[in-house]
Every structure is written in structure tokens, then in C-alpha cells.
Amino acid sequence: MRVTIVGTGYVGLVTGACLADIGHIVTCVDIDPAKAEAIERGEAFLYEPGLQAILDRHAGATLRGTTDLAAAVCASDLTMIAVGTPSAGGRIDLSYIETAARQIGEALRDGGAPHVVVVKSTVVPGTTEDVVAPILLECSGRSLGDGLGVAMNPEFLAEGNAVADFATPDRIVLGVADSLSERALRELYAPFEGVDLLVTTPRTAEAIKYASNAALATLISFSNEIGNLVATLPGVDVRTVMEGLQLDRRWSPILEDGSRVRPGVLSYLAAGCGFGGSCFPKDVEALAGFARAQGVGSTMLDGVLAVNALQPTQVVDMLERGLGRLTGKRIAVLGVAFKPNTDDVRASATLSVVRSLLDAGAIVGAFDPIATITARAVLDRACTLHDSLAEAVAGVDAVAVMTAWPEFHELPSLIAGRAPPPLVVDGRRMLDPASVERYVGIGLGPKREEAPTRP
Ligand code: NAD
């Protein structure tokens, strides 16, 4: 099929490249000419494992980049909208979606073959049918199901694993409003025969995406609240608590041969310094705002957000408890990406920790193995961005581990024998507490001998 992707960010580029890889002819449109030109040159402008190899295979041939939306739409059978849907004032901001819908509708105005428009962006329930479809119909002058199909197809890729997620999807959800769009989407995803396909309404598809993200974010905030509680208990470690919880056969089923299934969802049942990125924070916020607008409560979602907003302060508190006043203290912050294997730094917990440390008068340096360009764009100028882990931790009073990059397992050997030993605050609980001299971590209670005795 001939496919246009409108909005070539993380989702648009990965989706466009992967659709080209399964045999479609794809044009990626962006208002940013630098992105369109990078695709034309075959350069992945964001870090995602496996992405560059796909561009090497298809860029300039069945994968093109352009800023000319109208030409791309008119020359294709199906257009996907993958523009951003930020959160503004606790509600979803649909302005990019509306603009894209208007531009696509106008491009389709002069007639031509039937066309299907698919919303890929994460949007609150009702958006496709009540916002996107009316704009498309008005601007194109076409009628629904005849010259124009409208659908919602939520994206479940996880940054850092997005190419693999696309290649081996766990589900494909088609929220279709008409048979034209259902036929087109079935054809688009035909190579994924055997994958669970859920065909439903656009509203349900939109709700599925939010429910999926909110469920995972809830597990993280739940784990963090448990972690904060057990950190007050002498000799108790949230990692052991969570391991015990996860061994419940309802989380980790026992097979007939006695072995355990360890589902991927268990990785969300772990305490850390909070979730970030371009999805969970804004999507939970948008869902809570939507729930309020619908006149139903958002108590649970508000709690998830409240726990998360405070979680980075746990790291700052641990640094203060270990170092005393932070003024003039040299602190290395390891990891700026919101999680490993991505260069995405949007809403990363690191950003708020760096800000708090600078406000407290600390001398802050950061290091990230991949997210350097993106980090420089968002980090406070007063924070030095180092070129290597060794350089970042040289001569510091403390180190805060904020992203679980595997490279940071080298930290213990880099600081071994240093006198005085730097304090290591493990915001991701990725290091062995015994591997460094001065260790504190999220969800780790004081050693029994250090615990204050009860009166
Ligand atoms: P992004 O900000 O990385 O990319 C959006 C792109 O759209 C930008 O490059 C922007 O320049 C472009 N754009 C905006 N208006 C345009 C227009 N009128 N015409 C052409 N281009 C336009 O966003 P993203 O992270 O890719 O997310 C896109 C959507 O997908 C959001 O709704 C997000 O919630 C959802 N989503 C994201 C992820 C993820 O992991 N990033 C996963 C699933 C779903």
C-alpha cells in the first residue's frame, strides 16, 4: 500500500520505517524540514536500536521524507496521523491533531481515489469520531465510508524496543468507523497474520491505549509507594519485598514442569525514582483530566501522578541525608534519558533532580551514554555534560544513578578505593549495595544497627 505518515517523531519515524520494511511504500511528512531531509539522506535522527539498518535498506526508495503534506497524501491510499498530543493544564492539547486533520482534509478536497485516515497518536476517547472525522469531512467535502475512511489504530511500541515491538506485535487494535477503513487496515497489517487482532470502535481503541498506559504507570507508582514505606523499616529492602510479591503464581505462573513464567509486566513492579518519558506522565494526566470532564472521579490516577511527581525528591533527600548541606558539593548524575536504550529525555526524572541540586547550590555534572544531544538541549546550562562515565565521577562527593543503563555497572570499579568514598544514591536499584562503600537506594531501609531504637 502507499502510506503517508503525518508527524515524523518517535512514533512516526519508527512506524513509517517499519511499514516500509514489510513492503509498503511510505512517505513521512514533517513540518520540520531537517527531519524530512534526514530521512531522504537515510539518517535516523533519533536513537532506536535497529532503526538505522531499516533506513539503510529503504530510505530514498520505498521510504521518503518530505514537508509537502498535500502531495504525499494525494499520492497515497492511507494516511496516518502521528503528531504529538501534549498535555496542557491537565488536559490533552489536540491542536496538532486538528491542524493535521485540516491539512489532510484540504489535500483530499480535489477528489481522487478513496482515502483512509488513521489516527495513530494517543487521543482521548471520542477524538477520532468527534474531532478528527468532522474536520476531515468538512475540509475534504467527502462522505464517510464512501470516499473517506476514518479509523483509530493505537500505537503500543515502547521506546528503546520500538523496532522489535513493531516486528513482533503482541496485538493490533483497529478502531474502525466504516468498512473502507477496516479493509484498508487489514490489508496494511496483513503480513502479521496470526497476531491477536482486536477490531472495535474508535472510542474503544482510544480507551484501550489509555487503559494500557495507565495500568503500567499505576504499577510503578504502587511499587514506589511501597518502596518509600519499607525504606523506613530497618533491614527491609523493597527488592526482596517485590520479589516475594512477584512469586505469587498469579504474577509468575508455574508451568507443569515446575518452571516459572516471568512476564514482562513484572519489570513495572519495581521501585525507582519515578516514570518519565513522553507517554506515561502526559497520558495519565490527560486521562485524569478526561475523567474529570466526564464527571467521574480520577482519584486513583491523581494518586499515581502525585506519587510520581514526588519520587525524584527521594533522590535529593538521600543526597542531603548523606552529604549534609549540598552547597558546593560535587554531584554526578548518571543518565538523562528517561530509560535505557533511548535518547528521549522528555519528562525524565533526571531533569527535576538536576534542577533541585542546582537550586541547593551543588556543583552538578551529568553523563548519558546515548542521550547527549537531546540532554544538552534540555539540561540547565549550569550542569556540565561529561563525555564519559569516568570523567563524570572523577572527584565527586556523590553519584546519583538515574537511568538503568548497563554501562553504569562499571561504577563500583571506577570509584573503588577512593578516599573518602563517594556516596552512591541508586535511584534505579541496579547496583549491588555491597559493591560500593557508601550505598543508599530507593526502597532500602537502614541497616539494622543504624536504625534508631524505639523508645
Ligand atoms: P514527537 O513529538 O516525537 O513527534 C511529533 C512530530 O509531529 C514532530 O516531529 C512534529 O514536528 C510533527 N508535526 C506536528 N504537527 C505536524 C503537522 N501538521 N504536519 C506534519 N508534522 C507535524 O511525538 P511522538 O513521541 O512520536 O508521539 C506522537 C504520538 O504518538 C503522541 O500522541 C504520543 O502520545 C503517541 N505515542 C508515543 C509513543 C512513544 O513512545 N513516543 C508510543 C505510543 C504512542
XYZ file of C-alpha atoms and ligand atoms in Angstrom:
499
model
C 0.000 0.000 0.000
C 1.010 3.621 -0.428
C 1.117 5.165 3.036
C 1.700 8.708 4.286
C 2.723 9.355 7.880
C 1.972 12.875 9.123
C 4.282 13.707 12.033
C 7.665 12.033 11.913
C 8.777 11.903 15.521
C 9.485 8.756 17.553
C 6.249 7.037 16.540
C 6.035 8.391 13.005
C 9.590 7.538 12.019
C 9.585 4.068 13.558
C 6.135 3.249 12.138
C 6.993 4.626 8.708
C 10.319 2.810 8.533
C 8.844 -0.470 9.749
C 5.900 -0.254 7.318
C 8.425 0.222 4.506
C 10.280 -2.802 5.823
C 7.195 -5.019 5.453
C 6.740 -3.940 1.847
C 4.678 -0.742 1.849
C 5.608 2.451 0.032
C 5.885 5.126 2.698
C 6.239 8.892 2.740
C 6.978 10.528 6.090
C 5.821 14.137 6.379
C 7.017 16.595 8.985
C 6.816 20.357 9.382
C 10.481 20.222 10.399
C 12.477 20.149 7.146
C 15.523 18.806 8.994
C 13.638 15.573 9.762
C 12.378 15.167 6.200
C 15.870 15.802 4.815
C 17.442 13.353 7.268
C 15.098 10.615 6.035
C 15.956 11.443 2.431
C 19.641 11.081 3.331
C 18.882 7.822 5.130
C 19.877 9.117 8.566
C 17.942 8.105 11.670
C 17.674 11.382 13.595
C 16.706 9.626 16.804
C 18.248 6.679 18.616
C 16.277 3.473 18.414
C 18.002 0.075 18.137
C 17.581 -1.404 14.637
C 16.168 1.767 13.084
C 19.256 2.866 11.147
C 19.503 -0.538 9.468
C 15.938 -0.158 8.142
C 16.702 3.322 6.818
C 19.806 1.903 5.152
C 17.589 -0.572 3.336
C 14.710 1.676 2.240
C 15.434 5.411 2.532
C 15.322 7.200 -0.799
C 13.407 4.266 -2.327
C 10.257 2.991 -0.580
C 10.793 5.307 2.385
C 10.806 9.004 1.627
C 10.754 12.186 3.690
C 9.034 15.444 2.742
C 7.411 18.582 4.093
C 4.822 18.581 1.287
C 1.841 17.066 3.066
C -0.685 17.613 0.277
C 1.440 15.935 -2.397
C 2.187 12.978 -0.130
C -1.461 12.472 0.877
C -2.733 12.721 -2.703
C -0.240 10.099 -3.848
C -1.199 7.551 -1.183
C -4.084 5.271 -0.186
C -3.850 5.709 3.556
C -2.609 8.495 5.836
C -1.621 8.022 9.457
C -1.631 10.936 11.889
C 1.266 10.578 14.340
C 1.667 14.152 15.599
C 2.214 14.983 19.269
C -0.638 15.164 21.777
C 0.889 17.042 24.710
C -0.862 17.699 27.966
C -1.736 21.311 28.730
C -3.162 22.374 32.068
C -4.064 18.794 32.954
C -5.971 18.230 29.688
C -4.946 16.889 26.299
C -3.912 19.506 23.727
C -5.420 18.451 20.400
C -4.209 21.430 18.397
C -1.592 19.446 16.399
C -4.179 16.769 15.638
C -6.718 19.350 14.480
C -4.193 21.103 12.249
C -3.068 17.823 10.704
C -6.690 16.750 10.098
C -7.452 20.077 8.435
C -4.385 19.848 6.176
C -5.173 16.263 5.193
C -8.837 17.102 4.530
C -7.892 20.039 2.315
C -5.423 17.873 0.411
C -8.235 15.407 -0.322
C -10.662 18.096 -1.481
C -9.990 17.847 -5.195
C -11.386 14.357 -5.438
C -9.426 11.297 -6.382
C -9.470 7.736 -5.140
C -10.984 6.753 -1.768
C -8.651 7.524 1.102
C -8.367 6.255 4.665
C -7.148 8.462 7.514
C -5.920 6.682 10.639
C -5.213 8.332 13.983
C -2.050 6.779 15.453
C -1.465 9.451 18.067
C -2.736 8.798 21.585
C -6.003 10.721 21.903
C -8.774 10.755 24.497
C -11.891 8.702 23.718
C -14.149 10.398 21.217
C -11.410 12.390 19.480
C -11.362 10.406 16.230
C -15.121 10.452 15.739
C -15.998 13.813 17.278
C -12.969 15.943 16.360
C -10.925 14.376 13.546
C -13.724 12.933 11.380
C -15.839 16.148 11.286
C -12.777 18.228 10.306
C -11.831 15.741 7.598
C -15.372 15.586 6.226
C -15.782 19.338 6.187
C -12.388 20.113 4.646
C -12.470 17.308 2.073
C -16.110 17.538 1.092
C -16.144 13.719 1.028
C -18.546 11.403 2.798
C -17.684 8.838 5.415
C -17.297 5.258 4.233
C -17.533 6.289 0.609
C -14.625 8.491 -0.454
C -13.197 8.647 3.041
C -12.483 6.111 5.783
C -11.600 7.158 9.327
C -10.028 4.925 11.955
C -8.028 4.873 15.158
C -5.097 2.494 15.485
C -3.289 2.994 18.797
C 0.456 2.531 18.952
C 1.884 0.291 21.674
C 5.587 0.470 20.852
C 7.933 1.073 23.737
C 10.853 3.396 23.083
C 14.140 1.531 23.191
C 12.480 -1.593 21.801
C 10.245 0.013 19.213
C 11.529 -1.716 16.078
C 11.287 -5.153 17.690
C 7.841 -4.262 19.064
C 6.677 -3.427 15.558
C 8.167 -6.558 14.030
C 6.587 -8.871 16.617
C 3.477 -7.101 17.916
C 1.545 -8.539 20.860
C -1.741 -7.118 19.499
C -3.100 -4.923 16.771
C -6.093 -2.810 17.735
C -8.233 -1.411 14.942
C -10.834 1.147 15.940
C -12.834 1.455 12.755
C -15.774 3.679 11.945
C -16.520 2.229 8.492
C -15.821 -0.807 6.315
C -13.470 1.113 3.985
C -11.025 1.784 6.824
C -11.352 -1.762 8.206
C -10.485 -3.265 4.812
C -7.531 -0.916 4.364
C -6.111 -1.559 7.833
C -6.491 -5.331 7.476
C -4.513 -5.072 4.227
C -1.879 -2.837 5.839
C -1.253 -5.342 8.632
C -1.776 -8.492 6.522
C 1.890 -9.542 6.986
C 1.154 -10.021 10.709
C -1.128 -12.990 10.210
C -1.698 -14.858 13.484
C -1.202 -11.810 15.726
C -4.170 -11.051 18.010
C -6.305 -8.552 16.130
C -8.945 -6.634 18.045
C -11.416 -4.863 15.800
C -13.572 -2.392 17.657
C -14.863 1.177 17.590
C -12.507 4.185 17.526
C -13.679 5.187 21.029
C -12.846 1.785 22.458
C -9.466 1.747 20.698
C -8.676 5.144 22.209
C -9.697 3.927 25.670
C -7.591 0.744 25.303
C -4.445 2.802 24.747
C -5.018 4.953 27.830
C -6.014 2.000 29.994
C -2.831 0.186 28.921
C -0.520 3.072 29.794
C -2.366 3.959 33.000
C -2.179 0.345 34.232
C 1.609 0.223 33.810
C 2.096 3.666 35.364
C -0.059 2.553 38.290
C 2.147 -0.484 38.918
C 5.199 1.798 39.017
C 3.667 4.295 41.435
C 2.342 1.455 43.597
C 5.843 -0.048 43.770
C 7.310 3.354 44.584
C 4.854 3.931 47.417
C 5.666 0.508 48.859
C 9.364 1.303 48.418
C 9.065 4.603 50.260
C 7.250 2.831 53.095
C 9.691 -0.045 53.517
C 12.643 2.369 53.344
C 11.573 3.403 56.862
C 11.909 -0.180 58.116
C 15.297 -1.410 59.376
C 16.739 -4.222 57.303
C 13.927 -4.257 54.755
C 14.626 -4.000 51.026
C 11.857 -3.288 48.517
C 13.606 -5.547 46.019
C 13.050 -8.540 48.297
C 9.505 -7.403 49.053
C 8.722 -7.152 45.342
C 10.407 -10.478 44.609
C 8.143 -12.104 47.199
C 5.098 -10.393 45.702
C 6.045 -11.435 42.170
C 6.375 -15.095 43.161
C 2.605 -15.220 43.564
C 1.584 -17.618 40.794
C -0.911 -15.046 39.560
C 2.034 -12.804 38.626
C 4.525 -15.557 37.754
C 2.604 -18.686 36.689
C 4.191 -22.068 37.424
C 4.256 -24.388 34.413
C 3.673 -28.136 34.592
C 7.428 -28.797 34.544
C 7.784 -26.555 37.611
C 9.436 -23.689 35.804
C 8.184 -20.145 36.186
C 6.883 -17.739 33.572
C 8.296 -14.311 34.375
C 6.066 -11.900 32.421
C 7.488 -8.614 31.219
C 4.966 -6.737 33.334
C 6.995 -7.656 36.433
C 9.554 -5.035 35.457
C 6.905 -2.428 36.325
C 6.590 -3.881 39.823
C 9.866 -2.340 40.900
C 10.654 0.801 42.860
C 12.729 3.599 41.378
C 12.925 7.361 41.070
C 9.748 7.663 39.011
C 8.461 7.270 35.485
C 9.126 9.842 32.777
C 9.151 9.961 29.014
C 6.737 11.331 26.501
C 3.861 8.972 27.292
C 3.101 7.889 30.866
C 3.155 11.310 32.569
C 1.133 13.112 29.914
C -1.212 10.211 29.192
C -2.148 9.627 32.826
C -2.617 13.371 33.217
C -4.812 13.530 30.098
C -6.864 10.531 31.250
C -7.387 12.080 34.684
C -8.437 15.354 33.034
C -10.775 13.458 30.717
C -12.311 11.575 33.656
C -12.991 14.862 35.423
C -14.534 16.323 32.265
C -16.774 13.256 32.052
C -17.902 13.954 35.605
C -16.329 10.836 37.121
C -13.561 10.717 39.689
C -9.871 10.338 38.930
C -8.766 9.562 42.492
C -6.584 6.643 41.515
C -4.951 8.382 38.536
C -4.351 11.512 40.625
C -2.606 9.306 43.192
C -0.413 7.722 40.529
C 0.661 11.187 39.369
C 1.169 12.531 42.884
C 3.472 9.654 43.882
C 5.407 10.073 40.664
C 5.816 13.827 40.999
C 7.430 13.388 44.431
C 9.617 10.395 43.581
C 12.660 12.315 42.245
C 12.753 14.213 45.557
C 13.593 10.889 47.246
C 16.943 11.026 45.451
C 17.596 14.613 46.521
C 16.599 13.769 50.125
C 19.004 10.815 50.186
C 21.818 13.047 48.932
C 21.029 15.612 51.630
C 20.904 12.982 54.351
C 24.259 11.574 53.223
C 26.150 14.789 52.466
C 24.501 17.361 54.705
C 24.121 20.785 53.080
C 24.508 20.423 49.318
C 26.062 23.852 48.728
C 29.380 23.390 46.943
C 29.074 19.585 46.903
C 30.116 17.926 43.635
C 27.477 15.511 42.417
C 27.462 13.297 39.312
C 24.050 12.458 37.884
C 24.156 9.321 35.751
C 21.601 9.020 32.983
C 19.483 11.731 31.396
C 17.324 9.544 29.120
C 14.064 8.617 30.815
C 15.017 4.945 30.422
C 17.829 2.921 28.821
C 18.113 2.347 25.067
C 16.610 5.662 24.061
C 17.818 9.221 23.644
C 14.409 10.550 24.685
C 14.793 12.873 27.673
C 11.236 14.214 27.751
C 9.884 14.405 31.329
C 12.913 12.448 32.589
C 13.180 12.349 36.398
C 16.809 13.433 35.947
C 15.739 16.902 34.870
C 13.937 17.700 38.105
C 16.747 16.202 40.213
C 19.367 18.326 38.421
C 17.215 21.425 38.911
C 16.784 20.754 42.646
C 20.501 20.078 43.141
C 21.497 23.280 41.328
C 18.932 25.230 43.375
C 20.525 23.797 46.515
C 23.937 25.123 45.411
C 25.511 21.817 44.348
C 28.039 21.561 41.505
C 26.334 19.163 39.142
C 27.690 17.131 36.243
C 25.726 14.643 34.171
C 26.553 11.780 31.852
C 24.446 9.724 29.469
C 25.931 7.150 27.096
C 23.492 7.952 24.255
C 21.271 10.939 25.052
C 23.866 13.672 24.631
C 22.358 15.978 22.005
C 18.875 15.697 23.484
C 20.254 16.165 27.017
C 22.195 19.293 26.097
C 19.002 20.806 24.697
C 17.095 20.463 27.969
C 19.640 20.447 30.803
C 20.304 23.624 32.710
C 23.494 25.257 31.324
C 24.976 25.206 34.815
C 25.084 21.410 34.647
C 28.224 20.108 32.935
C 27.575 17.331 30.439
C 30.502 14.897 30.563
C 31.831 12.747 27.735
C 32.461 9.614 29.765
C 31.391 7.868 32.933
C 34.936 8.049 34.322
C 35.102 11.804 33.731
C 31.668 12.322 35.298
C 32.507 10.563 38.562
C 36.071 11.871 38.959
C 36.472 13.676 42.280
C 32.772 13.835 43.151
C 31.239 13.720 46.620
C 28.250 11.728 45.424
C 26.800 9.905 42.449
C 23.085 9.606 41.686
C 22.139 6.764 39.346
C 19.021 7.932 37.498
C 18.794 5.698 34.397
C 19.485 1.962 34.414
C 21.987 1.995 31.545
C 24.018 -1.267 31.718
C 27.196 0.857 31.384
C 26.675 2.081 34.942
C 27.581 -1.357 36.309
C 31.166 -0.127 35.829
C 30.672 2.487 38.538
C 31.846 0.356 41.515
C 35.199 -0.414 39.880
C 35.663 3.226 38.873
C 35.292 4.507 42.429
C 36.805 1.536 44.283
C 39.370 2.519 46.902
C 38.669 6.224 46.636
C 39.095 8.100 49.906
C 36.786 9.405 51.085
C 34.395 7.141 49.183
C 31.657 8.974 47.287
C 28.090 8.408 48.353
C 26.180 6.374 45.756
C 22.438 7.007 45.564
C 20.860 4.298 43.457
C 17.660 5.729 42.005
C 17.071 2.603 39.915
C 18.238 -0.120 42.312
C 20.515 -1.529 39.638
C 23.731 -1.891 41.662
C 24.619 -4.445 44.298
C 24.547 -2.486 47.597
C 27.706 -4.320 48.674
C 29.608 -3.272 45.530
C 30.360 0.251 46.794
C 31.377 1.562 50.210
C 28.636 4.139 50.742
C 25.376 2.948 49.215
C 21.807 4.120 49.638
C 18.945 3.203 47.364
C 15.259 3.805 46.793
C 13.250 1.442 48.966
C 16.196 0.220 51.026
C 15.674 0.508 54.762
C 18.544 1.450 57.114
C 20.909 -1.304 58.190
C 19.632 -2.855 61.437
C 22.494 -1.419 63.514
C 21.889 2.083 62.074
C 18.177 2.091 62.778
C 17.019 4.341 65.593
C 15.796 2.322 68.588
C 12.176 2.701 69.519
C 11.559 4.432 72.846
P 7.059 13.615 18.630
O 6.903 14.919 19.286
O 8.370 12.883 18.715
O 6.704 13.759 17.077
C 5.648 14.508 16.561
C 6.081 15.085 15.223
O 4.963 15.666 14.560
C 7.126 16.198 15.344
O 8.261 15.836 14.569
C 6.421 17.431 14.769
O 7.297 18.301 14.096
C 5.421 16.785 13.824
N 4.248 17.584 13.455
C 3.425 18.311 14.251
N 2.437 18.833 13.527
C 2.611 18.436 12.239
C 1.900 18.635 11.025
N 0.793 19.381 10.969
N 2.379 18.075 9.892
C 3.492 17.332 9.925
N 4.200 17.091 11.047
C 3.761 17.636 12.186
O 5.896 12.691 19.195
P 5.907 11.104 19.400
O 6.647 10.742 20.632
O 6.259 10.441 18.126
O 4.361 10.853 19.719
C 3.374 11.030 18.701
C 2.071 10.478 19.241
O 2.181 9.063 19.463
C 1.632 11.082 20.579
O 0.239 11.145 20.604
C 2.114 10.040 21.583
O 1.371 10.074 22.772
C 1.863 8.751 20.816
N 2.711 7.637 21.232
C 4.020 7.840 21.522
C 4.822 6.765 21.890
C 6.283 6.964 22.221
O 6.885 6.054 22.786
N 6.883 8.114 21.902
C 4.273 5.465 21.961
C 2.930 5.298 21.643
C 2.142 6.389 21.278
